[in-house]
Amino acid sequence: MKLQFSLILCLLFSVAFGQKKEVLNAKDQHASEHFKREYKKKSYKRFDGKITVRDNQVLFDDKAILFDKSDQLTVSILKQGLIYPQLLTDYQMEKFLDETTDKTQKRFLKLQKDPKASFDVNNITVKISEMPFLNLNDKVKRFRLITKNRNLPNSVVYFIELTNSKAAKNINLDEFLKDAKLTYIDQE
């Protein structure tokens, strides 16, 4: 009788305490911490120029972003003009101006004819992946944006957030993106 009782108790405890929460890997844990500490909602404009899709690249006027043809998420976001090279160029320049304390570098930048030229983002390869563990509700989706420039040895990783105030539960991605706005971008 004691043996049966202890087996039943063991079984109950294993069922009750055996269900674990999904454990995040190191990258996902870092992303979660980043949004907790660094998040500041802002609104960014969609690309208002000409968007042309060819083979494995999207042209934004005269700037290009390359992508993997099988990656429908990346293609959909790029086609909507939510992420584009000019946005990343502006972001990199603002980040430099905000974070650089060297006054000489700032003065030198202001003396250049085209200060954005040194931050120019063009012909980069992009991969966007959703981070569903960070989605707050049906109206907000958060993503990891990985960019690779042939001229640089390392990838640049951004966290982005898209918000669609009209989104409903179980809306498909294309419908979500039609009315979505970029509300957050930050470099990892």
mmCIF file with all atom_site columns, C-alpha atoms in Angstrom:
data_model
loop_
_atom_site.group_PDB
_atom_site.id
_atom_site.type_symbol
_atom_site.label_atom_id
_atom_site.label_alt_id
_atom_site.label_comp_id
_atom_site.label_asym_id
_atom_site.label_entity_id
_atom_site.label_seq_id
_atom_site.pdbx_PDB_ins_code
_atom_site.Cartn_x
_atom_site.Cartn_y
_atom_site.Cartn_z
_atom_site.occupancy
_atom_site.B_iso_or_equiv
_atom_site.pdbx_formal_charge
_atom_site.auth_seq_id
_atom_site.auth_comp_id
_atom_site.auth_asym_id
_atom_site.auth_atom_id
_atom_site.pdbx_PDB_model_num
ATOM 1   C CA . MET A 1 1   ? 0.000  0.000  0.000   1.00 0.00 ? 1   MET A CA 1
ATOM 2   C CA . LYS A 1 2   ? 2.814  2.409  0.868   1.00 0.00 ? 2   LYS A CA 1
ATOM 3   C CA . LEU A 1 3   ? 4.495  1.576  -2.432  1.00 0.00 ? 3   LEU A CA 1
ATOM 4   C CA . GLN A 1 4   ? 1.350  2.428  -4.413  1.00 0.00 ? 4   GLN A CA 1
ATOM 5   C CA . PHE A 1 5   ? 0.855  5.629  -2.459  1.00 0.00 ? 5   PHE A CA 1
ATOM 6   C CA . SER A 1 6   ? 4.454  6.747  -3.076  1.00 0.00 ? 6   SER A CA 1
ATOM 7   C CA . LEU A 1 7   ? 4.187  5.893  -6.782  1.00 0.00 ? 7   LEU A CA 1
ATOM 8   C CA . ILE A 1 8   ? 1.002  7.944  -7.072  1.00 0.00 ? 8   ILE A CA 1
ATOM 9   C CA . LEU A 1 9   ? 2.645  10.856 -5.245  1.00 0.00 ? 9   LEU A CA 1
ATOM 10  C CA . CYS A 1 10  ? 5.707  10.680 -7.511  1.00 0.00 ? 10  CYS A CA 1
ATOM 11  C CA . LEU A 1 11  ? 3.491  10.618 -10.570 1.00 0.00 ? 11  LEU A CA 1
ATOM 12  C CA . LEU A 1 12  ? 1.463  13.622 -9.381  1.00 0.00 ? 12  LEU A CA 1
ATOM 13  C CA . PHE A 1 13  ? 4.600  15.642 -8.588  1.00 0.00 ? 13  PHE A CA 1
ATOM 14  C CA . SER A 1 14  ? 6.198  14.794 -11.910 1.00 0.00 ? 14  SER A CA 1
ATOM 15  C CA . VAL A 1 15  ? 3.066  15.897 -13.803 1.00 0.00 ? 15  VAL A CA 1
ATOM 16  C CA . ALA A 1 16  ? 2.613  19.057 -11.736 1.00 0.00 ? 16  ALA A CA 1
ATOM 17  C CA . PHE A 1 17  ? 6.230  20.193 -11.731 1.00 0.00 ? 17  PHE A CA 1
ATOM 18  C CA . GLY A 1 18  ? 7.341  18.572 -14.972 1.00 0.00 ? 18  GLY A CA 1
ATOM 19  C CA . GLN A 1 19  ? 5.791  21.224 -17.168 1.00 0.00 ? 19  GLN A CA 1
ATOM 20  C CA . LYS A 1 20  ? 8.502  23.778 -17.754 1.00 0.00 ? 20  LYS A CA 1
ATOM 21  C CA . LYS A 1 21  ? 8.319  27.157 -19.362 1.00 0.00 ? 21  LYS A CA 1
ATOM 22  C CA . GLU A 1 22  ? 10.090 27.430 -22.673 1.00 0.00 ? 22  GLU A CA 1
ATOM 23  C CA . VAL A 1 23  ? 13.695 28.301 -21.950 1.00 0.00 ? 23  VAL A CA 1
ATOM 24  C CA . LEU A 1 24  ? 15.147 31.034 -24.155 1.00 0.00 ? 24  LEU A CA 1
ATOM 25  C CA . ASN A 1 25  ? 18.551 30.623 -25.733 1.00 0.00 ? 25  ASN A CA 1
ATOM 26  C CA . ALA A 1 26  ? 21.249 33.247 -25.087 1.00 0.00 ? 26  ALA A CA 1
ATOM 27  C CA . LYS A 1 27  ? 20.397 35.368 -28.167 1.00 0.00 ? 27  LYS A CA 1
ATOM 28  C CA . ASP A 1 28  ? 16.702 35.426 -27.337 1.00 0.00 ? 28  ASP A CA 1
ATOM 29  C CA . GLN A 1 29  ? 17.396 36.197 -23.687 1.00 0.00 ? 29  GLN A CA 1
ATOM 30  C CA . HIS A 1 30  ? 19.588 39.114 -24.806 1.00 0.00 ? 30  HIS A CA 1
ATOM 31  C CA . ALA A 1 31  ? 16.789 40.395 -27.070 1.00 0.00 ? 31  ALA A CA 1
ATOM 32  C CA . SER A 1 32  ? 14.302 40.175 -24.211 1.00 0.00 ? 32  SER A CA 1
ATOM 33  C CA . GLU A 1 33  ? 16.622 42.101 -21.900 1.00 0.00 ? 33  GLU A CA 1
ATOM 34  C CA . HIS A 1 34  ? 17.281 44.684 -24.621 1.00 0.00 ? 34  HIS A CA 1
ATOM 35  C CA . PHE A 1 35  ? 13.572 45.466 -24.986 1.00 0.00 ? 35  PHE A CA 1
ATOM 36  C CA . LYS A 1 36  ? 13.188 45.714 -21.203 1.00 0.00 ? 36  LYS A CA 1
ATOM 37  C CA . ARG A 1 37  ? 16.060 48.204 -20.824 1.00 0.00 ? 37  ARG A CA 1
ATOM 38  C CA . GLU A 1 38  ? 16.354 50.134 -24.095 1.00 0.00 ? 38  GLU A CA 1
ATOM 39  C CA . TYR A 1 39  ? 12.833 50.293 -25.518 1.00 0.00 ? 39  TYR A CA 1
ATOM 40  C CA . LYS A 1 40  ? 11.548 53.737 -26.505 1.00 0.00 ? 40  LYS A CA 1
ATOM 41  C CA . LYS A 1 41  ? 8.621  53.821 -28.878 1.00 0.00 ? 41  LYS A CA 1
ATOM 42  C CA . LYS A 1 42  ? 9.000  56.132 -31.848 1.00 0.00 ? 42  LYS A CA 1
ATOM 43  C CA . SER A 1 43  ? 7.351  56.433 -35.249 1.00 0.00 ? 43  SER A CA 1
ATOM 44  C CA . TYR A 1 44  ? 9.260  56.057 -38.514 1.00 0.00 ? 44  TYR A CA 1
ATOM 45  C CA . LYS A 1 45  ? 8.059  56.842 -42.024 1.00 0.00 ? 45  LYS A CA 1
ATOM 46  C CA . ARG A 1 46  ? 7.590  54.231 -44.701 1.00 0.00 ? 46  ARG A CA 1
ATOM 47  C CA . PHE A 1 47  ? 9.711  54.577 -47.799 1.00 0.00 ? 47  PHE A CA 1
ATOM 48  C CA . ASP A 1 48  ? 7.957  57.046 -50.098 1.00 0.00 ? 48  ASP A CA 1
ATOM 49  C CA . GLY A 1 49  ? 10.039 56.549 -53.238 1.00 0.00 ? 49  GLY A CA 1
ATOM 50  C CA . LYS A 1 50  ? 10.000 53.884 -55.937 1.00 0.00 ? 50  LYS A CA 1
ATOM 51  C CA . ILE A 1 51  ? 10.308 50.264 -54.761 1.00 0.00 ? 51  ILE A CA 1
ATOM 52  C CA . THR A 1 52  ? 11.319 47.714 -57.407 1.00 0.00 ? 52  THR A CA 1
ATOM 53  C CA . VAL A 1 53  ? 11.684 43.984 -56.743 1.00 0.00 ? 53  VAL A CA 1
ATOM 54  C CA . ARG A 1 54  ? 14.065 42.040 -59.011 1.00 0.00 ? 54  ARG A CA 1
ATOM 55  C CA . ASP A 1 55  ? 15.228 38.466 -58.504 1.00 0.00 ? 55  ASP A CA 1
ATOM 56  C CA . ASN A 1 56  ? 16.826 38.533 -55.065 1.00 0.00 ? 56  ASN A CA 1
ATOM 57  C CA . GLN A 1 57  ? 17.004 42.289 -54.517 1.00 0.00 ? 57  GLN A CA 1
ATOM 58  C CA . VAL A 1 58  ? 14.730 45.187 -53.725 1.00 0.00 ? 58  VAL A CA 1
ATOM 59  C CA . LEU A 1 59  ? 15.658 48.602 -55.086 1.00 0.00 ? 59  LEU A CA 1
ATOM 60  C CA . PHE A 1 60  ? 14.682 51.670 -53.086 1.00 0.00 ? 60  PHE A CA 1
ATOM 61  C CA . ASP A 1 61  ? 15.246 54.383 -55.690 1.00 0.00 ? 61  ASP A CA 1
ATOM 62  C CA . ASP A 1 62  ? 18.998 53.849 -56.262 1.00 0.00 ? 62  ASP A CA 1
ATOM 63  C CA . LYS A 1 63  ? 19.823 51.801 -53.123 1.00 0.00 ? 63  LYS A CA 1
ATOM 64  C CA . ALA A 1 64  ? 19.574 48.002 -52.984 1.00 0.00 ? 64  ALA A CA 1
ATOM 65  C CA . ILE A 1 65  ? 18.912 45.364 -50.372 1.00 0.00 ? 65  ILE A CA 1
ATOM 66  C CA . LEU A 1 66  ? 19.608 41.716 -51.192 1.00 0.00 ? 66  LEU A CA 1
ATOM 67  C CA . PHE A 1 67  ? 17.643 38.819 -49.686 1.00 0.00 ? 67  PHE A CA 1
ATOM 68  C CA . ASP A 1 68  ? 17.199 35.062 -49.909 1.00 0.00 ? 68  ASP A CA 1
ATOM 69  C CA . LYS A 1 69  ? 14.409 34.291 -52.399 1.00 0.00 ? 69  LYS A CA 1
ATOM 70  C CA . SER A 1 70  ? 12.869 31.690 -50.102 1.00 0.00 ? 70  SER A CA 1
ATOM 71  C CA . ASP A 1 71  ? 12.556 34.131 -47.182 1.00 0.00 ? 71  ASP A CA 1
ATOM 72  C CA . GLN A 1 72  ? 8.978  35.407 -47.572 1.00 0.00 ? 72  GLN A CA 1
ATOM 73  C CA . LEU A 1 73  ? 8.965  37.354 -44.297 1.00 0.00 ? 73  LEU A CA 1
ATOM 74  C CA . THR A 1 74  ? 11.923 39.507 -45.352 1.00 0.00 ? 74  THR A CA 1
ATOM 75  C CA . VAL A 1 75  ? 10.499 40.056 -48.844 1.00 0.00 ? 75  VAL A CA 1
ATOM 76  C CA . SER A 1 76  ? 7.105  41.099 -47.462 1.00 0.00 ? 76  SER A CA 1
ATOM 77  C CA . ILE A 1 77  ? 8.558  43.643 -45.027 1.00 0.00 ? 77  ILE A CA 1
ATOM 78  C CA . LEU A 1 78  ? 10.894 45.104 -47.659 1.00 0.00 ? 78  LEU A CA 1
ATOM 79  C CA . LYS A 1 79  ? 8.120  45.374 -50.281 1.00 0.00 ? 79  LYS A CA 1
ATOM 80  C CA . GLN A 1 80  ? 6.019  47.390 -47.849 1.00 0.00 ? 80  GLN A CA 1
ATOM 81  C CA . GLY A 1 81  ? 8.855  49.912 -47.434 1.00 0.00 ? 81  GLY A CA 1
ATOM 82  C CA . LEU A 1 82  ? 9.010  49.468 -43.671 1.00 0.00 ? 82  LEU A CA 1
ATOM 83  C CA . ILE A 1 83  ? 12.782 48.823 -43.744 1.00 0.00 ? 83  ILE A CA 1
ATOM 84  C CA . TYR A 1 84  ? 14.980 50.481 -46.373 1.00 0.00 ? 84  TYR A CA 1
ATOM 85  C CA . PRO A 1 85  ? 18.632 51.550 -46.821 1.00 0.00 ? 85  PRO A CA 1
ATOM 86  C CA . GLN A 1 86  ? 17.999 55.263 -46.332 1.00 0.00 ? 86  GLN A CA 1
ATOM 87  C CA . LEU A 1 87  ? 16.353 54.555 -42.960 1.00 0.00 ? 87  LEU A CA 1
ATOM 88  C CA . LEU A 1 88  ? 19.360 52.498 -41.842 1.00 0.00 ? 88  LEU A CA 1
ATOM 89  C CA . THR A 1 89  ? 21.744 55.224 -43.051 1.00 0.00 ? 89  THR A CA 1
ATOM 90  C CA . ASP A 1 90  ? 19.868 57.888 -41.072 1.00 0.00 ? 90  ASP A CA 1
ATOM 91  C CA . TYR A 1 91  ? 19.748 55.608 -38.035 1.00 0.00 ? 91  TYR A CA 1
ATOM 92  C CA . GLN A 1 92  ? 23.516 54.960 -38.144 1.00 0.00 ? 92  GLN A CA 1
ATOM 93  C CA . MET A 1 93  ? 24.278 58.686 -38.445 1.00 0.00 ? 93  MET A CA 1
ATOM 94  C CA . GLU A 1 94  ? 21.967 59.609 -35.538 1.00 0.00 ? 94  GLU A CA 1
ATOM 95  C CA . LYS A 1 95  ? 23.460 56.825 -33.431 1.00 0.00 ? 95  LYS A CA 1
ATOM 96  C CA . PHE A 1 96  ? 26.968 58.128 -34.117 1.00 0.00 ? 96  PHE A CA 1
ATOM 97  C CA . LEU A 1 97  ? 26.017 61.708 -33.240 1.00 0.00 ? 97  LEU A CA 1
ATOM 98  C CA . ASP A 1 98  ? 24.215 60.634 -30.055 1.00 0.00 ? 98  ASP A CA 1
ATOM 99  C CA . GLU A 1 99  ? 26.894 58.284 -28.760 1.00 0.00 ? 99  GLU A CA 1
ATOM 100 C CA . THR A 1 100 ? 30.144 59.963 -29.830 1.00 0.00 ? 100 THR A CA 1
ATOM 101 C CA . THR A 1 101 ? 31.669 62.199 -27.211 1.00 0.00 ? 101 THR A CA 1
ATOM 102 C CA . ASP A 1 102 ? 34.655 63.195 -29.357 1.00 0.00 ? 102 ASP A CA 1
ATOM 103 C CA . LYS A 1 103 ? 33.940 66.789 -30.407 1.00 0.00 ? 103 LYS A CA 1
ATOM 104 C CA . THR A 1 104 ? 36.646 66.699 -33.084 1.00 0.00 ? 104 THR A CA 1
ATOM 105 C CA . GLN A 1 105 ? 34.911 63.823 -34.887 1.00 0.00 ? 105 GLN A CA 1
ATOM 106 C CA . LYS A 1 106 ? 31.580 65.638 -34.750 1.00 0.00 ? 106 LYS A CA 1
ATOM 107 C CA . ARG A 1 107 ? 33.127 68.842 -36.163 1.00 0.00 ? 107 ARG A CA 1
ATOM 108 C CA . PHE A 1 108 ? 34.857 66.867 -38.919 1.00 0.00 ? 108 PHE A CA 1
ATOM 109 C CA . LEU A 1 109 ? 31.560 65.216 -39.820 1.00 0.00 ? 109 LEU A CA 1
ATOM 110 C CA . LYS A 1 110 ? 29.811 68.594 -40.082 1.00 0.00 ? 110 LYS A CA 1
ATOM 111 C CA . LEU A 1 111 ? 32.553 69.933 -42.378 1.00 0.00 ? 111 LEU A CA 1
ATOM 112 C CA . GLN A 1 112 ? 32.016 67.192 -44.970 1.00 0.00 ? 112 GLN A CA 1
ATOM 113 C CA . LYS A 1 113 ? 29.946 67.980 -48.059 1.00 0.00 ? 113 LYS A CA 1
ATOM 114 C CA . ASP A 1 114 ? 27.788 64.897 -47.537 1.00 0.00 ? 114 ASP A CA 1
ATOM 115 C CA . PRO A 1 115 ? 28.050 63.735 -43.917 1.00 0.00 ? 115 PRO A CA 1
ATOM 116 C CA . LYS A 1 116 ? 25.741 60.768 -44.573 1.00 0.00 ? 116 LYS A CA 1
ATOM 117 C CA . ALA A 1 117 ? 28.176 59.309 -47.112 1.00 0.00 ? 117 ALA A CA 1
ATOM 118 C CA . SER A 1 118 ? 30.320 57.673 -44.440 1.00 0.00 ? 118 SER A CA 1
ATOM 119 C CA . PHE A 1 119 ? 27.206 55.934 -43.017 1.00 0.00 ? 119 PHE A CA 1
ATOM 120 C CA . ASP A 1 120 ? 25.750 54.965 -46.400 1.00 0.00 ? 120 ASP A CA 1
ATOM 121 C CA . VAL A 1 121 ? 23.938 51.632 -46.386 1.00 0.00 ? 121 VAL A CA 1
ATOM 122 C CA . ASN A 1 122 ? 23.684 50.015 -49.825 1.00 0.00 ? 122 ASN A CA 1
ATOM 123 C CA . ASN A 1 123 ? 23.939 46.524 -51.348 1.00 0.00 ? 123 ASN A CA 1
ATOM 124 C CA . ILE A 1 124 ? 23.531 44.772 -48.037 1.00 0.00 ? 124 ILE A CA 1
ATOM 125 C CA . THR A 1 125 ? 22.067 41.324 -47.502 1.00 0.00 ? 125 THR A CA 1
ATOM 126 C CA . VAL A 1 126 ? 19.163 41.219 -45.057 1.00 0.00 ? 126 VAL A CA 1
ATOM 127 C CA . LYS A 1 127 ? 17.481 38.462 -43.053 1.00 0.00 ? 127 LYS A CA 1
ATOM 128 C CA . ILE A 1 128 ? 14.458 39.217 -40.865 1.00 0.00 ? 128 ILE A CA 1
ATOM 129 C CA . SER A 1 129 ? 13.103 36.754 -38.324 1.00 0.00 ? 129 SER A CA 1
ATOM 130 C CA . GLU A 1 130 ? 10.167 37.168 -35.975 1.00 0.00 ? 130 GLU A CA 1
ATOM 131 C CA . MET A 1 131 ? 10.648 36.899 -32.221 1.00 0.00 ? 131 MET A CA 1
ATOM 132 C CA . PRO A 1 132 ? 7.185  35.679 -31.149 1.00 0.00 ? 132 PRO A CA 1
ATOM 133 C CA . PHE A 1 133 ? 8.233  35.376 -27.490 1.00 0.00 ? 133 PHE A CA 1
ATOM 134 C CA . LEU A 1 134 ? 8.488  39.192 -27.427 1.00 0.00 ? 134 LEU A CA 1
ATOM 135 C CA . ASN A 1 135 ? 5.156  39.975 -29.076 1.00 0.00 ? 135 ASN A CA 1
ATOM 136 C CA . LEU A 1 136 ? 3.070  41.817 -26.505 1.00 0.00 ? 136 LEU A CA 1
ATOM 137 C CA . ASN A 1 137 ? -0.281 41.415 -28.233 1.00 0.00 ? 137 ASN A CA 1
ATOM 138 C CA . ASP A 1 138 ? -1.866 40.969 -31.661 1.00 0.00 ? 138 ASP A CA 1
ATOM 139 C CA . LYS A 1 139 ? -1.119 44.590 -32.612 1.00 0.00 ? 139 LYS A CA 1
ATOM 140 C CA . VAL A 1 140 ? 2.652  44.426 -32.039 1.00 0.00 ? 140 VAL A CA 1
ATOM 141 C CA . LYS A 1 141 ? 5.254  42.159 -33.638 1.00 0.00 ? 141 LYS A CA 1
ATOM 142 C CA . ARG A 1 142 ? 8.970  42.257 -32.882 1.00 0.00 ? 142 ARG A CA 1
ATOM 143 C CA . PHE A 1 143 ? 11.740 41.074 -35.183 1.00 0.00 ? 143 PHE A CA 1
ATOM 144 C CA . ARG A 1 144 ? 15.475 40.543 -35.418 1.00 0.00 ? 144 ARG A CA 1
ATOM 145 C CA . LEU A 1 145 ? 17.005 42.154 -38.529 1.00 0.00 ? 145 LEU A CA 1
ATOM 146 C CA . ILE A 1 146 ? 20.442 40.858 -39.513 1.00 0.00 ? 146 ILE A CA 1
ATOM 147 C CA . THR A 1 147 ? 22.365 42.829 -42.143 1.00 0.00 ? 147 THR A CA 1
ATOM 148 C CA . LYS A 1 148 ? 25.555 41.718 -43.840 1.00 0.00 ? 148 LYS A CA 1
ATOM 149 C CA . ASN A 1 149 ? 27.718 44.128 -45.789 1.00 0.00 ? 149 ASN A CA 1
ATOM 150 C CA . ARG A 1 150 ? 30.373 42.631 -48.071 1.00 0.00 ? 150 ARG A CA 1
ATOM 151 C CA . ASN A 1 151 ? 32.809 45.361 -47.028 1.00 0.00 ? 151 ASN A CA 1
ATOM 152 C CA . LEU A 1 152 ? 32.493 44.643 -43.303 1.00 0.00 ? 152 LEU A CA 1
ATOM 153 C CA . PRO A 1 153 ? 33.655 41.503 -41.508 1.00 0.00 ? 153 PRO A CA 1
ATOM 154 C CA . ASN A 1 154 ? 30.713 41.222 -39.092 1.00 0.00 ? 154 ASN A CA 1
ATOM 155 C CA . SER A 1 155 ? 26.960 41.321 -39.396 1.00 0.00 ? 155 SER A CA 1
ATOM 156 C CA . VAL A 1 156 ? 24.973 44.151 -37.863 1.00 0.00 ? 156 VAL A CA 1
ATOM 157 C CA . VAL A 1 157 ? 21.928 43.086 -35.866 1.00 0.00 ? 157 VAL A CA 1
ATOM 158 C CA . TYR A 1 158 ? 18.940 45.336 -35.240 1.00 0.00 ? 158 TYR A CA 1
ATOM 159 C CA . PHE A 1 159 ? 15.802 44.841 -33.212 1.00 0.00 ? 159 PHE A CA 1
ATOM 160 C CA . ILE A 1 160 ? 12.676 46.247 -34.805 1.00 0.00 ? 160 ILE A CA 1
ATOM 161 C CA . GLU A 1 161 ? 9.046  46.534 -33.802 1.00 0.00 ? 161 GLU A CA 1
ATOM 162 C CA . LEU A 1 162 ? 6.075  46.820 -36.138 1.00 0.00 ? 162 LEU A CA 1
ATOM 163 C CA . THR A 1 163 ? 2.729  48.027 -34.829 1.00 0.00 ? 163 THR A CA 1
ATOM 164 C CA . ASN A 1 164 ? -0.649 47.735 -36.530 1.00 0.00 ? 164 ASN A CA 1
ATOM 165 C CA . SER A 1 165 ? -3.425 49.363 -34.513 1.00 0.00 ? 165 SER A CA 1
ATOM 166 C CA . LYS A 1 166 ? -6.075 47.685 -36.716 1.00 0.00 ? 166 LYS A CA 1
ATOM 167 C CA . ALA A 1 167 ? -4.733 44.149 -36.302 1.00 0.00 ? 167 ALA A CA 1
ATOM 168 C CA . ALA A 1 168 ? -6.988 41.431 -34.964 1.00 0.00 ? 168 ALA A CA 1
ATOM 169 C CA . LYS A 1 169 ? -6.257 37.986 -33.594 1.00 0.00 ? 169 LYS A CA 1
ATOM 170 C CA . ASN A 1 170 ? -5.022 35.462 -36.195 1.00 0.00 ? 170 ASN A CA 1
ATOM 171 C CA . ILE A 1 171 ? -4.443 38.116 -38.897 1.00 0.00 ? 171 ILE A CA 1
ATOM 172 C CA . ASN A 1 172 ? -2.075 36.889 -41.600 1.00 0.00 ? 172 ASN A CA 1
ATOM 173 C CA . LEU A 1 173 ? 1.291  38.580 -42.016 1.00 0.00 ? 173 LEU A CA 1
ATOM 174 C CA . ASP A 1 174 ? 0.545  40.357 -45.312 1.00 0.00 ? 174 ASP A CA 1
ATOM 175 C CA . GLU A 1 175 ? -2.600 41.929 -43.864 1.00 0.00 ? 175 GLU A CA 1
ATOM 176 C CA . PHE A 1 176 ? -0.698 42.923 -40.732 1.00 0.00 ? 176 PHE A CA 1
ATOM 177 C CA . LEU A 1 177 ? 2.059  44.599 -42.784 1.00 0.00 ? 177 LEU A CA 1
ATOM 178 C CA . LYS A 1 178 ? -0.328 46.652 -44.967 1.00 0.00 ? 178 LYS A CA 1
ATOM 179 C CA . ASP A 1 179 ? -1.264 48.959 -42.091 1.00 0.00 ? 179 ASP A CA 1
ATOM 180 C CA . ALA A 1 180 ? 1.836  48.425 -39.937 1.00 0.00 ? 180 ALA A CA 1
ATOM 181 C CA . LYS A 1 181 ? 4.217  51.152 -38.835 1.00 0.00 ? 181 LYS A CA 1
ATOM 182 C CA . LEU A 1 182 ? 7.803  50.837 -37.726 1.00 0.00 ? 182 LEU A CA 1
ATOM 183 C CA . THR A 1 183 ? 7.722  51.943 -34.092 1.00 0.00 ? 183 THR A CA 1
ATOM 184 C CA . TYR A 1 184 ? 11.154 50.859 -32.894 1.00 0.00 ? 184 TYR A CA 1
ATOM 185 C CA . ILE A 1 185 ? 14.593 50.210 -34.300 1.00 0.00 ? 185 ILE A CA 1
ATOM 186 C CA . ASP A 1 186 ? 17.795 49.781 -32.368 1.00 0.00 ? 186 ASP A CA 1
ATOM 187 C CA . GLN A 1 187 ? 21.110 48.114 -32.958 1.00 0.00 ? 187 GLN A CA 1
ATOM 188 C CA . GLU A 1 188 ? 21.960 45.141 -30.763 1.00 0.00 ? 188 GLU A CA 1
#
